[in-house]
Coordinates of C-alpha atoms in Angstrom, one line a residue:
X16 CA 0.0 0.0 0.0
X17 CA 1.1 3.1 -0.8
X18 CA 0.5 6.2 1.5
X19 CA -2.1 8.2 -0.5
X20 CA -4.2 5.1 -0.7
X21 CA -5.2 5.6 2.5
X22 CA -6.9 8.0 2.2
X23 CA -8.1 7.3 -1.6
X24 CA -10.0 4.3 -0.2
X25 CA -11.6 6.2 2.6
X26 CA -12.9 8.9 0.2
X27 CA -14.5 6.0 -1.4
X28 CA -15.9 4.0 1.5
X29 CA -16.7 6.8 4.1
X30 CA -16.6 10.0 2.2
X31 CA -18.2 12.0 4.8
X32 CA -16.9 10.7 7.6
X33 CA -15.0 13.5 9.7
X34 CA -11.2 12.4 9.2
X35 CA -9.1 15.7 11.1
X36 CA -10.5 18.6 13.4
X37 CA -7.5 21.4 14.1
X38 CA -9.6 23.3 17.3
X39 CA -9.5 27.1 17.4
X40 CA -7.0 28.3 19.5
X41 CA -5.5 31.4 21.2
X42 CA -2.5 32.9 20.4
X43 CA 0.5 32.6 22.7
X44 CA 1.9 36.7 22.8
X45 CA 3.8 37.9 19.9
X46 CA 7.6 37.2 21.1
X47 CA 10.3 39.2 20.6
X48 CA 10.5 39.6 16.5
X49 CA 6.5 40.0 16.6
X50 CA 5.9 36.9 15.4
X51 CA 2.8 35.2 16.8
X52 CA 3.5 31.0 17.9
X53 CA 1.1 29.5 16.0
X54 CA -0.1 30.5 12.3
X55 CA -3.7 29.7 11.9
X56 CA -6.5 32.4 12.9
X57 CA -8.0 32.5 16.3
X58 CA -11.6 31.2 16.5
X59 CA -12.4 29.2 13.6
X60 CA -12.3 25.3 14.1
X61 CA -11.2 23.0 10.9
X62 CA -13.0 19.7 10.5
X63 CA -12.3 18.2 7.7
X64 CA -14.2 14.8 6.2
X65 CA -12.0 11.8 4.5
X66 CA -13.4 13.2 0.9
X67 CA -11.9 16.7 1.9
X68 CA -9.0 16.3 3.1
X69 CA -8.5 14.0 0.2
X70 CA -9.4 16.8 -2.6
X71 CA -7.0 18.8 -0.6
X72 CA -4.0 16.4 -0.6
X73 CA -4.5 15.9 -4.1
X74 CA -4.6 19.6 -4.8
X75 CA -1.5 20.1 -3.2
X76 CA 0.4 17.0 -5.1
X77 CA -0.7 18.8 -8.5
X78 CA 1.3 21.9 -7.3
X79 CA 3.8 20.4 -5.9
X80 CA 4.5 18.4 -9.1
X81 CA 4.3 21.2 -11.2
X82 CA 6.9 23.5 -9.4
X83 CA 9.3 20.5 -9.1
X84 CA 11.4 17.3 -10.5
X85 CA 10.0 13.8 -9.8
X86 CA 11.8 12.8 -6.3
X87 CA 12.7 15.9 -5.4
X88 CA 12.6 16.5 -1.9
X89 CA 10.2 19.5 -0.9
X90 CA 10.6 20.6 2.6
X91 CA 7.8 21.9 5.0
X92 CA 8.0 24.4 7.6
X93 CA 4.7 25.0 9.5
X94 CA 3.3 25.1 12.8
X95 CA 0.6 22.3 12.9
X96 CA -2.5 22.9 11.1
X97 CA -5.0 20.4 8.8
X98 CA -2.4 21.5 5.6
X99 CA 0.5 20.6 7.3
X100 CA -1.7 16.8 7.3
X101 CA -2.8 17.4 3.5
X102 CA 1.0 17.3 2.7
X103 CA 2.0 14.2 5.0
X104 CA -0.1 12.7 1.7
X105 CA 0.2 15.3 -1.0
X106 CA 4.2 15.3 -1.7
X107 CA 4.6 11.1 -1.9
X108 CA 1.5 11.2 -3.6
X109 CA 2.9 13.4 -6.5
X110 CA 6.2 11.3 -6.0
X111 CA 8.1 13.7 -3.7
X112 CA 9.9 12.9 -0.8
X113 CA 8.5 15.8 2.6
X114 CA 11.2 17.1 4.7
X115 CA 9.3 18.4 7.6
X116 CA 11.6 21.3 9.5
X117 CA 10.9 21.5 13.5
X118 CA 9.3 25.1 13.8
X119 CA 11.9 25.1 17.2
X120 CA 15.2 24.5 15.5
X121 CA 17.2 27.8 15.0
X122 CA 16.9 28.9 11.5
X123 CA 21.1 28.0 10.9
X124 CA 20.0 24.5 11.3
X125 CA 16.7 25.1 9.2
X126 CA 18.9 25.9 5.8
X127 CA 21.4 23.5 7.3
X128 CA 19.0 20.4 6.3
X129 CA 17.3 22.2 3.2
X130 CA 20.7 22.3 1.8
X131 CA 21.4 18.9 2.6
X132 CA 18.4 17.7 1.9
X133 CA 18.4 19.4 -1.8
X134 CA 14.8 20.7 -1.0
X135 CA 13.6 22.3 -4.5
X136 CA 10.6 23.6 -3.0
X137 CA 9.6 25.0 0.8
X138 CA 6.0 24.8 2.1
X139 CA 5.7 27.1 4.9
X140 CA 3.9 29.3 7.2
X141 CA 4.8 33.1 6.2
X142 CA 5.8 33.8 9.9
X143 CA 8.9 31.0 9.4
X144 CA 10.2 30.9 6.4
X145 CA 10.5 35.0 6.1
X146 CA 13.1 34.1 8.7
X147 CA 14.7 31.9 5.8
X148 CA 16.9 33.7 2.5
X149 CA 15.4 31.5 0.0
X150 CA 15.5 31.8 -4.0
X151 CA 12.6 33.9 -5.2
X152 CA 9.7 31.0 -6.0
X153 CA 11.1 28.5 -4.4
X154 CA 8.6 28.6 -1.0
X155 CA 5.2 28.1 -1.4
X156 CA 2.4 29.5 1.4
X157 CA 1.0 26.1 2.5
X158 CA -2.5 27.6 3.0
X159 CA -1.9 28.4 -0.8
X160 CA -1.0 25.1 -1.7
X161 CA -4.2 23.1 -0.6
X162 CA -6.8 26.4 -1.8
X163 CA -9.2 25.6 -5.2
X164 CA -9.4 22.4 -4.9
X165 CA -12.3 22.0 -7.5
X166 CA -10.2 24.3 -10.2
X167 CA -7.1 22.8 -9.4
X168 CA -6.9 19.1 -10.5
X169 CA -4.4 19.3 -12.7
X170 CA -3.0 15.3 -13.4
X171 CA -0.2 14.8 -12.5
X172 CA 2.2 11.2 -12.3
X173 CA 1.3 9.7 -8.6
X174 CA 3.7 7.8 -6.7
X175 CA 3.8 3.6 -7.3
X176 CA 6.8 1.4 -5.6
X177 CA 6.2 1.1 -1.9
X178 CA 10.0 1.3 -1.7
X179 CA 9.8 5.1 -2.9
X180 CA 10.8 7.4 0.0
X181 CA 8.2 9.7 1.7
X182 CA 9.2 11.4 4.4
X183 CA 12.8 12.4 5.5
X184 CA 12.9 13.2 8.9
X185 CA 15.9 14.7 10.3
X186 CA 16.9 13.8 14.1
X187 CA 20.0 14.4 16.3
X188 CA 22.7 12.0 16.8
X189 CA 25.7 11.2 18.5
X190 CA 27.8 13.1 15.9
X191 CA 26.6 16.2 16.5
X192 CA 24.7 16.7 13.2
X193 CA 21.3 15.7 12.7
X194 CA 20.8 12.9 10.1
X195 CA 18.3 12.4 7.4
X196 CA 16.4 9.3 8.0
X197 CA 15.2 7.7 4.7
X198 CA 11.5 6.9 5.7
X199 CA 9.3 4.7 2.6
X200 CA 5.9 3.6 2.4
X201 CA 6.5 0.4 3.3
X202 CA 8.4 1.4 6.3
X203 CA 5.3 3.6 7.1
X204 CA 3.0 1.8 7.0
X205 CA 4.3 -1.6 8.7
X206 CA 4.7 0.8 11.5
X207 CA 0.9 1.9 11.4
X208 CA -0.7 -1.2 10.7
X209 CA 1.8 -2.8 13.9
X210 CA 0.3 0.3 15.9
X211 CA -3.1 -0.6 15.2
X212 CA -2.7 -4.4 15.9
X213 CA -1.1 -3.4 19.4
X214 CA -3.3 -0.8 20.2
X215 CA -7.1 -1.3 18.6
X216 CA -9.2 1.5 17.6
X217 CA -12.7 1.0 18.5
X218 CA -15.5 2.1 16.4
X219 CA -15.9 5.2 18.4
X220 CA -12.4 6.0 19.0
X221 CA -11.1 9.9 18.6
X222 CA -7.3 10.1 19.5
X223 CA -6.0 13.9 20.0
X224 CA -3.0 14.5 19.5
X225 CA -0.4 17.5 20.5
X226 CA 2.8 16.6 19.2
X227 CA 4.5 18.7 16.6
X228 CA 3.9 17.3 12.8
X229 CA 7.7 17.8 12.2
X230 CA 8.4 14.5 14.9
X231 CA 7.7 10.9 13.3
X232 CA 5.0 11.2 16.1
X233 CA 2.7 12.5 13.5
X234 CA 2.7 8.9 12.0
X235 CA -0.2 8.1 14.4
X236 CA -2.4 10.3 12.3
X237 CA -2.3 8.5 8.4
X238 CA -2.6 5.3 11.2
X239 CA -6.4 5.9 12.6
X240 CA -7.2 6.9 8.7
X241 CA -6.2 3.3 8.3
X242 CA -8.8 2.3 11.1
X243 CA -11.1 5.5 9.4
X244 CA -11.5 6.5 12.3
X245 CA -10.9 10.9 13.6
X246 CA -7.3 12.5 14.5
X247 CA -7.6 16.0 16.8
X248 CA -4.0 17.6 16.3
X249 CA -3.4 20.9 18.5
X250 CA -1.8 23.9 17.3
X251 CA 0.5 23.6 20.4
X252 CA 0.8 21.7 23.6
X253 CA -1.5 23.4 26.4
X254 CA -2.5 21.4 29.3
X255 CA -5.5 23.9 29.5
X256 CA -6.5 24.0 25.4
X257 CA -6.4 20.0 25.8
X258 CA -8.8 19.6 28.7
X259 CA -11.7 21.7 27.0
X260 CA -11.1 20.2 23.8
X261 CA -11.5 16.7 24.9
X262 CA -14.9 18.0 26.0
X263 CA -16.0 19.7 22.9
X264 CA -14.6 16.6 20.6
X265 CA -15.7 13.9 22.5
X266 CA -12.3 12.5 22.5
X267 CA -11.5 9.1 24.1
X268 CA -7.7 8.6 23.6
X269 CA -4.6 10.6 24.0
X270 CA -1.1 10.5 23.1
X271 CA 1.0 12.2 25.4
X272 CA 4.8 12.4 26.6
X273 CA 5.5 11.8 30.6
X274 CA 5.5 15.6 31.0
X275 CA 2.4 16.1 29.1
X276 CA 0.9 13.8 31.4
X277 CA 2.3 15.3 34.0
X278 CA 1.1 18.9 33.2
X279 CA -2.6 17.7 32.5
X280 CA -3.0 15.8 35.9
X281 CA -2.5 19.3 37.2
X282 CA -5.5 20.9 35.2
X283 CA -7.8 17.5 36.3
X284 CA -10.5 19.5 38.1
X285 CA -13.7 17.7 39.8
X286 CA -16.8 17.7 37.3
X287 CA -14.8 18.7 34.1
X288 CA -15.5 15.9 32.5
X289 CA -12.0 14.0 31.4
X290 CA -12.1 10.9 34.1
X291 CA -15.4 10.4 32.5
X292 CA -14.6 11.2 28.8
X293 CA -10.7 9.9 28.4
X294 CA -10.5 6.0 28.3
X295 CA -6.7 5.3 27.1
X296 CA -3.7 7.4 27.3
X297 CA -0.3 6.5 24.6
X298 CA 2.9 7.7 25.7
X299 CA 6.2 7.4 24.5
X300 CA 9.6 9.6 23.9
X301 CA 11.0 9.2 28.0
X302 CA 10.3 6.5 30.6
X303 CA 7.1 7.2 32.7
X304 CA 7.8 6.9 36.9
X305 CA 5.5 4.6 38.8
X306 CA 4.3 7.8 41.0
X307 CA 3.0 9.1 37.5
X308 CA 1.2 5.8 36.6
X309 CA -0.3 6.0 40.2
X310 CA -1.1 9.5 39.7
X311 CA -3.4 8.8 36.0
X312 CA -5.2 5.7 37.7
X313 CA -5.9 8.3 40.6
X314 CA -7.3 11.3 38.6
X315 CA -8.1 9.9 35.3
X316 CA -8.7 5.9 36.1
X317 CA -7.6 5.8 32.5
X318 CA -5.6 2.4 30.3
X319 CA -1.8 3.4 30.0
X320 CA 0.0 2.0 26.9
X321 CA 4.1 2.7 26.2
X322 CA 5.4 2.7 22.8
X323 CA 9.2 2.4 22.2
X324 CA 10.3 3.7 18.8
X325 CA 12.6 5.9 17.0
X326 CA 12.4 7.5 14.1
X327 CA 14.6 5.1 12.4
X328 CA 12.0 3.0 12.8
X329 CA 9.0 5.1 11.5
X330 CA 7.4 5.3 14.7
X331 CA 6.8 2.6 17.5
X332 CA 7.7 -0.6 17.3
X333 CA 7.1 -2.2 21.4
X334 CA 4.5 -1.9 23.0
X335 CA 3.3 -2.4 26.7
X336 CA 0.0 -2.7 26.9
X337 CA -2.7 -1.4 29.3
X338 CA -2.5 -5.4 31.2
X339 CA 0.6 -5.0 31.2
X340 CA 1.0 -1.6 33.4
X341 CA 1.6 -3.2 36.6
X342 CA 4.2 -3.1 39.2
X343 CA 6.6 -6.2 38.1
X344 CA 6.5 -4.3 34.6
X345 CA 6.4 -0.9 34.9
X346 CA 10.4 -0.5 33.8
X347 CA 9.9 -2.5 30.7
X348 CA 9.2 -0.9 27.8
X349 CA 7.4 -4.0 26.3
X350 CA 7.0 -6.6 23.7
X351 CA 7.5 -6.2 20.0
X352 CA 5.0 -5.6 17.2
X353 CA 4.0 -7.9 15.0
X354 CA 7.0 -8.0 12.2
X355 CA 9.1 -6.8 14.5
X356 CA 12.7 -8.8 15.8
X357 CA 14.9 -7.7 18.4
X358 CA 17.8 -8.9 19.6
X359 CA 20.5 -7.6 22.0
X360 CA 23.9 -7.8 20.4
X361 CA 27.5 -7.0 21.9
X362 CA 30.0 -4.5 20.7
X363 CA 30.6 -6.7 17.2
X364 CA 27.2 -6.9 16.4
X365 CA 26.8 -10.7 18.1
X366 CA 23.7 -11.9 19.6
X367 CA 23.6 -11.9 23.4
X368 CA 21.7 -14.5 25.6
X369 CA 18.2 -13.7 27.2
X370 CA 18.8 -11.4 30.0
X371 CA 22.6 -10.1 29.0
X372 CA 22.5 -6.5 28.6
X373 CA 23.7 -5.1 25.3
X374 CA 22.7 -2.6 22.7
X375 CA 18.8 -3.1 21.2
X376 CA 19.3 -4.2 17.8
X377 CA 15.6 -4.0 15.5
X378 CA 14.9 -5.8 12.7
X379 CA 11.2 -5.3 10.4
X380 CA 9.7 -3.9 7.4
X381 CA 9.2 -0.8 9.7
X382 CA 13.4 -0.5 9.9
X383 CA 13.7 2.8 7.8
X384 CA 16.1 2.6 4.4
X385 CA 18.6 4.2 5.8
X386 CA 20.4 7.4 6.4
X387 CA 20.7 10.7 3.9
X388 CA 23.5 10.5 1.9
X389 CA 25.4 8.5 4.7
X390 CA 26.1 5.3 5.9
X391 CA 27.5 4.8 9.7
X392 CA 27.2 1.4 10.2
X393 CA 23.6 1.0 12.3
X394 CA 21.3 -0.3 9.4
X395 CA 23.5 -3.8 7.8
X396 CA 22.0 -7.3 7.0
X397 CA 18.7 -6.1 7.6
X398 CA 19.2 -5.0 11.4
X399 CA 19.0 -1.3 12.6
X400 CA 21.4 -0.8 15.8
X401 CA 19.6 1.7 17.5
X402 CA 22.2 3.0 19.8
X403 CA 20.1 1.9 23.0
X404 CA 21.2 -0.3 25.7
X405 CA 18.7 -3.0 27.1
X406 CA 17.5 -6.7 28.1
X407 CA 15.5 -9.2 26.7
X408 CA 13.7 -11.1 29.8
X409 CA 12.4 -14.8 29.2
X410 CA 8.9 -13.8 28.2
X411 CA 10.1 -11.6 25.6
X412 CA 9.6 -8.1 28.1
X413 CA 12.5 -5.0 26.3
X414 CA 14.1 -3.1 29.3
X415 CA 15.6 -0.7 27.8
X416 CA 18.6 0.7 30.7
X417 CA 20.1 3.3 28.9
X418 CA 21.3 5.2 25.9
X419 CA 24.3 3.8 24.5
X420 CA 24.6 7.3 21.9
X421 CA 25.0 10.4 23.9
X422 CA 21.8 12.2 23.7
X423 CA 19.8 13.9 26.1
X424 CA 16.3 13.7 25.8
X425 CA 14.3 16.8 27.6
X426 CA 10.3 17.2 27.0
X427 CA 10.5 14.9 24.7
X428 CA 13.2 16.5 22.5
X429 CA 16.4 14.9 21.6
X430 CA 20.0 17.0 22.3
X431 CA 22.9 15.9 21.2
X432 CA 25.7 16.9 23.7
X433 CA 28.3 17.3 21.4
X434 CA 26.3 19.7 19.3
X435 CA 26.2 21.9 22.3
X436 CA 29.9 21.5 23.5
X437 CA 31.0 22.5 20.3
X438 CA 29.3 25.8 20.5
X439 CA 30.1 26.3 23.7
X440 CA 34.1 25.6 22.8
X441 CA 34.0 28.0 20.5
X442 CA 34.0 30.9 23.3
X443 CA 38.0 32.1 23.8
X444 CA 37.8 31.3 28.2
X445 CA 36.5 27.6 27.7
X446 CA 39.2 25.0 28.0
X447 CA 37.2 22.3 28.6
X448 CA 33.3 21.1 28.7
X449 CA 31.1 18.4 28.7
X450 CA 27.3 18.4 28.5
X451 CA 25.0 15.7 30.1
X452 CA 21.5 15.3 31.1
X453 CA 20.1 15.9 34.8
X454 CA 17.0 14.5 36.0
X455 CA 14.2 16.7 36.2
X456 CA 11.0 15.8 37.7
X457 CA 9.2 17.6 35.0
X458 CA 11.1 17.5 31.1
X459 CA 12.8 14.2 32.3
X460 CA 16.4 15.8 31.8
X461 CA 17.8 19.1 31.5
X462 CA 20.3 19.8 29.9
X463 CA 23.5 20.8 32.1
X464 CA 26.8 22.0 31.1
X465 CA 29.9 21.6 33.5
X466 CA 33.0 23.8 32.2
X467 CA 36.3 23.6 32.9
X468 CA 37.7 27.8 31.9
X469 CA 41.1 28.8 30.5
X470 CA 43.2 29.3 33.8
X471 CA 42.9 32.4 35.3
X472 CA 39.6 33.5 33.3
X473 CA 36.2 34.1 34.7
X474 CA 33.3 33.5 33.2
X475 CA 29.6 35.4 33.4
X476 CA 27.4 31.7 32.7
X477 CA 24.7 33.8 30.8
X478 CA 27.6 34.6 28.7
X479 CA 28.1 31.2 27.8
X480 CA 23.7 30.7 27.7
X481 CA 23.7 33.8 25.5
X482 CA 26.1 31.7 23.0
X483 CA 24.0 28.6 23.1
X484 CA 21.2 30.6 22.2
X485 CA 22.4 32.3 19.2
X486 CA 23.3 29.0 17.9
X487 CA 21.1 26.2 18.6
X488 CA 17.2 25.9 19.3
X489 CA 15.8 27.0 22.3
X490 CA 15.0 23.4 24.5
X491 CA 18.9 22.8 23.8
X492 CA 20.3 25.7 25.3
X493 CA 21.5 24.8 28.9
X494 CA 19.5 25.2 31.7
X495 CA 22.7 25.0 34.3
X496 CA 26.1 26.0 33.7
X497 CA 28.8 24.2 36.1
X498 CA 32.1 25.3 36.8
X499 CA 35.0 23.2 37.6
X500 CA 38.8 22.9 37.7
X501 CA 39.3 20.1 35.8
X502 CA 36.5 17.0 34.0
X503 CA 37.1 13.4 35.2
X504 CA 38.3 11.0 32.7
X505 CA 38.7 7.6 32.1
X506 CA 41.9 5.4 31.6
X507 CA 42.1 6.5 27.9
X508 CA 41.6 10.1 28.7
X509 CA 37.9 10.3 27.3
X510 CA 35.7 12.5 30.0
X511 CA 33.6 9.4 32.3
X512 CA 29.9 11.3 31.9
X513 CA 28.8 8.5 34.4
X514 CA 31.1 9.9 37.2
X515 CA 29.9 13.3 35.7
X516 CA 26.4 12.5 36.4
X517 CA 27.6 11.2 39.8
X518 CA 28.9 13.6 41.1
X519 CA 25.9 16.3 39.9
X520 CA 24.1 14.1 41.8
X521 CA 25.9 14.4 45.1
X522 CA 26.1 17.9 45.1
X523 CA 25.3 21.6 43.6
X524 CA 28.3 23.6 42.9
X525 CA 28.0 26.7 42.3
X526 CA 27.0 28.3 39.1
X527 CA 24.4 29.4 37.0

């Protein structure tokens, strides 16, 4: 199946049925450019049926192939609104490949992966991409693109190998870079149709969901169009927006990060409806704590289901289930799709025996094809390494213990460390640093940075937070700025981040 025929077959079978609903929202104040946070106007809802959103998709494919080459990569760069969904199935349907840009990244790292990427063509809201210098014609409004649907239907060649690429999705990795991830139908869709097997949708089912587009998150949504069933996507993530549109929507399921749960246990208010309305809750991105699992069955009395995934894998790919969510289980991160392998394998890439702790190694049509224009070694004989360490336990429960690749994940965001010490290196007084993750009850981690200055120097910290700002997006700027004579290494000389963490732990010197 190819992506597009999802929603081709619904048009036919259930034409009216609604198939996305984008509530009307408020808008955050203008920051400091002017610039509101979210694009679409206040107080107009969009609902959209299966046989519009369709006529929209293919409106925006006919553009699309018109302004560009067949596989060229057309990058979007939007807040989340019902387009941003129309070309999720628009670009693959005209035989593009979307490159979806996360509206949070710093515009440097923006043009970084359109360059990279070859993007012909941008899709955009006005408010981003006037923060971009792009070639005159080559960004489209993406309000423009989906508009005259019934004058527009221009033919155009549609897509026809599952193999074809859809998406590229760029995520941070150990390197310090962000990599393109090569996402195909195929891969897609084995992820949505194992998402569906491990979590049914019932007949009345309407999942709302807040994460941005731009994550492989947004794979859930093309999933309950499978199932034909509603998606509610936010603008943004409000705790308070959520709670009255669960009530307006008649939603039943949510997916959520630990801190989004977290933040919406704290708007749960006697008689407002969600203990009675919300019957499952999907998270994913960071471990959940057993006080927060306590907390939901307390306040909302709600199922819990975990999904473990990357997007290397084009979304989840284990899954604990709502049986599973008690105390002997709540560390694991679950059993594996159907399709899906996993092994844990040693250093070499060799199997390890059941309960040996080694790196999670993923094998299933829902395994992306591979990296942008590079090859690193995790993706060979049909097994992704996904830089994870873990456990298999005799009845087949993942545990996964830690991250083997040196990323910090905070609110659901990935950091790599190295991106930031190498910004933060770049100032004339730093000798030495290393970034880590500290445990924070609400984002999971935060993202810390313990310098070592140039002898003699001091240092002002916002100094150093100014830098980090004018370089890198906002949630990977450091929250604490350490300062100490000297790092502790290992053996070989490489700084031991585990006797970092330690000794964070212990204590809180001084600093910002």
């Amino acid at each position: 199946m190819l992506l597009h025929e999802i929603l081709v077959d619904a048009a036919r079978e259930v034409p009216d049925r609604i198939a996305l609903i984008v509530p009307a929202h408020t808008p955050r104040t203008p920051g400091a450019s002017g610039a509101p946070t979210s694009h679409a106007p206040a107080g107009a809802h969009t609902v959209w049926t299966f046989a519009e959103l369709a006529d929209r998709s293919r409106a925006l494919a006919a553009r699309v192939a018109r302004r560009t080459s067949p596989g060229a990569r057309v990058g979007i760069l939007a807040h989340n609104r019902a387009e941003y969904v129309a070309a999720y199935y628009g670009v693959p349907w005209a035989g593009r490949v979307l490159v979806p840009l996360n509206p949070r990244l710093h515009p440097r790292e923006w043009a970084d992966q359109l360059a990279r990427s070859g993007a012909e063509l941008l899709l955009g809201d006005a408010d981003l991409t006037a923060r971009l210098d792009r070639p005159e014609g080559s960004t489209l409004e993406l309000g423009e693109a989906v508009a005259d649907t019934a004058t527009d239907g221009a033919e155009f060649t549609a897509a026809g190998d599952e193999t074809a690429l859809t998406w590229l999705l760029f995520t941070s990795g150990t390197t310090g870079r962000p990599k393109g991830v090569r996402l195909t139908h195929r891969s897609l869709i084995a992820a949505m149709r194992g998402s569906l097997a491990c979590r049914p949708v019932e007949s009345d089912t309407v999942v709302l969901t807040p994460f941005p587009l731009a994550h492989v998150a947004g794979y859930q949504v093309p999933a309950h169009h499978i199932a034909r069933r509603p998606v509610v996507v936010l603008h943004r993530w409000d705790p308070a927006e959520l709670a009255s549109v669960v009530s307006e929507f008649d939603v039943t399921n949510l997916s959520l990060a630990p801190t989004m749960i977290d933040a919406l246990l704290d708007h749960v208010r006697t008689g407002d409806g969600l203990r009675e309305r919300i019957r499952a809750i999907s998270y994913g991105a960071s471990p959940i704590t057993p006080e927060l699992i306590r907390r939901v069955d307390r306040l909302l009395g709600c199922a819990l289901g975990q999904g473990y995934g990357m997007t290397e894998l084009s979304g989840n790919a284990v899954f604990l289930s709502a049986a599973d969510h008690r105390p002997e289980l709540f560390a694991a991160a679950g059993r594996p799709g159907p399709g899906v392998k996993i092994r844990i394998v040693d250093d070499a890439g060799r199997p390890l025996p059941t309960g040996a702790t080694g790196e999670i190694s993923v094998r299933s049509e829902q395994v992306a094809d591979g990296y942008w224009q590079t090859d690193t070694g995790e993706f060979a004989n049909g097994w992704f390494r996904t830089g994870d360490l873990g456990r298999l336990d005799a009845e087949g429960y993942l545990y996964v213990l830690d991250r083997k690749k040196d990323v910090i994940i905070t609110g659901g965001e990935n950091v790599s460390a190295r991106e930031v010490e190498a910004v933060l290196r770049a100032h004339p007084d730093v000798r030495d640093v290393a970034v880590v993750g500290e445990p924070d009850t609400r984002w999971g981690e935060r993202v810390v940075a313990v310098v070592v200055p140039v002898s003699g120097r001091s240092i002002d910290p916002d100094t150093l937070v100014d830098l980090c700002r004018a370089h890198l997006a906002g949630f990977k700027v450091p929250r604490r700025v350490v300062f100490t004579d000297a790092l502790p290494v290992t053996g070989t000389g490489k700084v031991s981040k585990p006797t970092l963490r330690a000794r964070l732990a212990e204590d809180t010197p001084t600093g910002r």
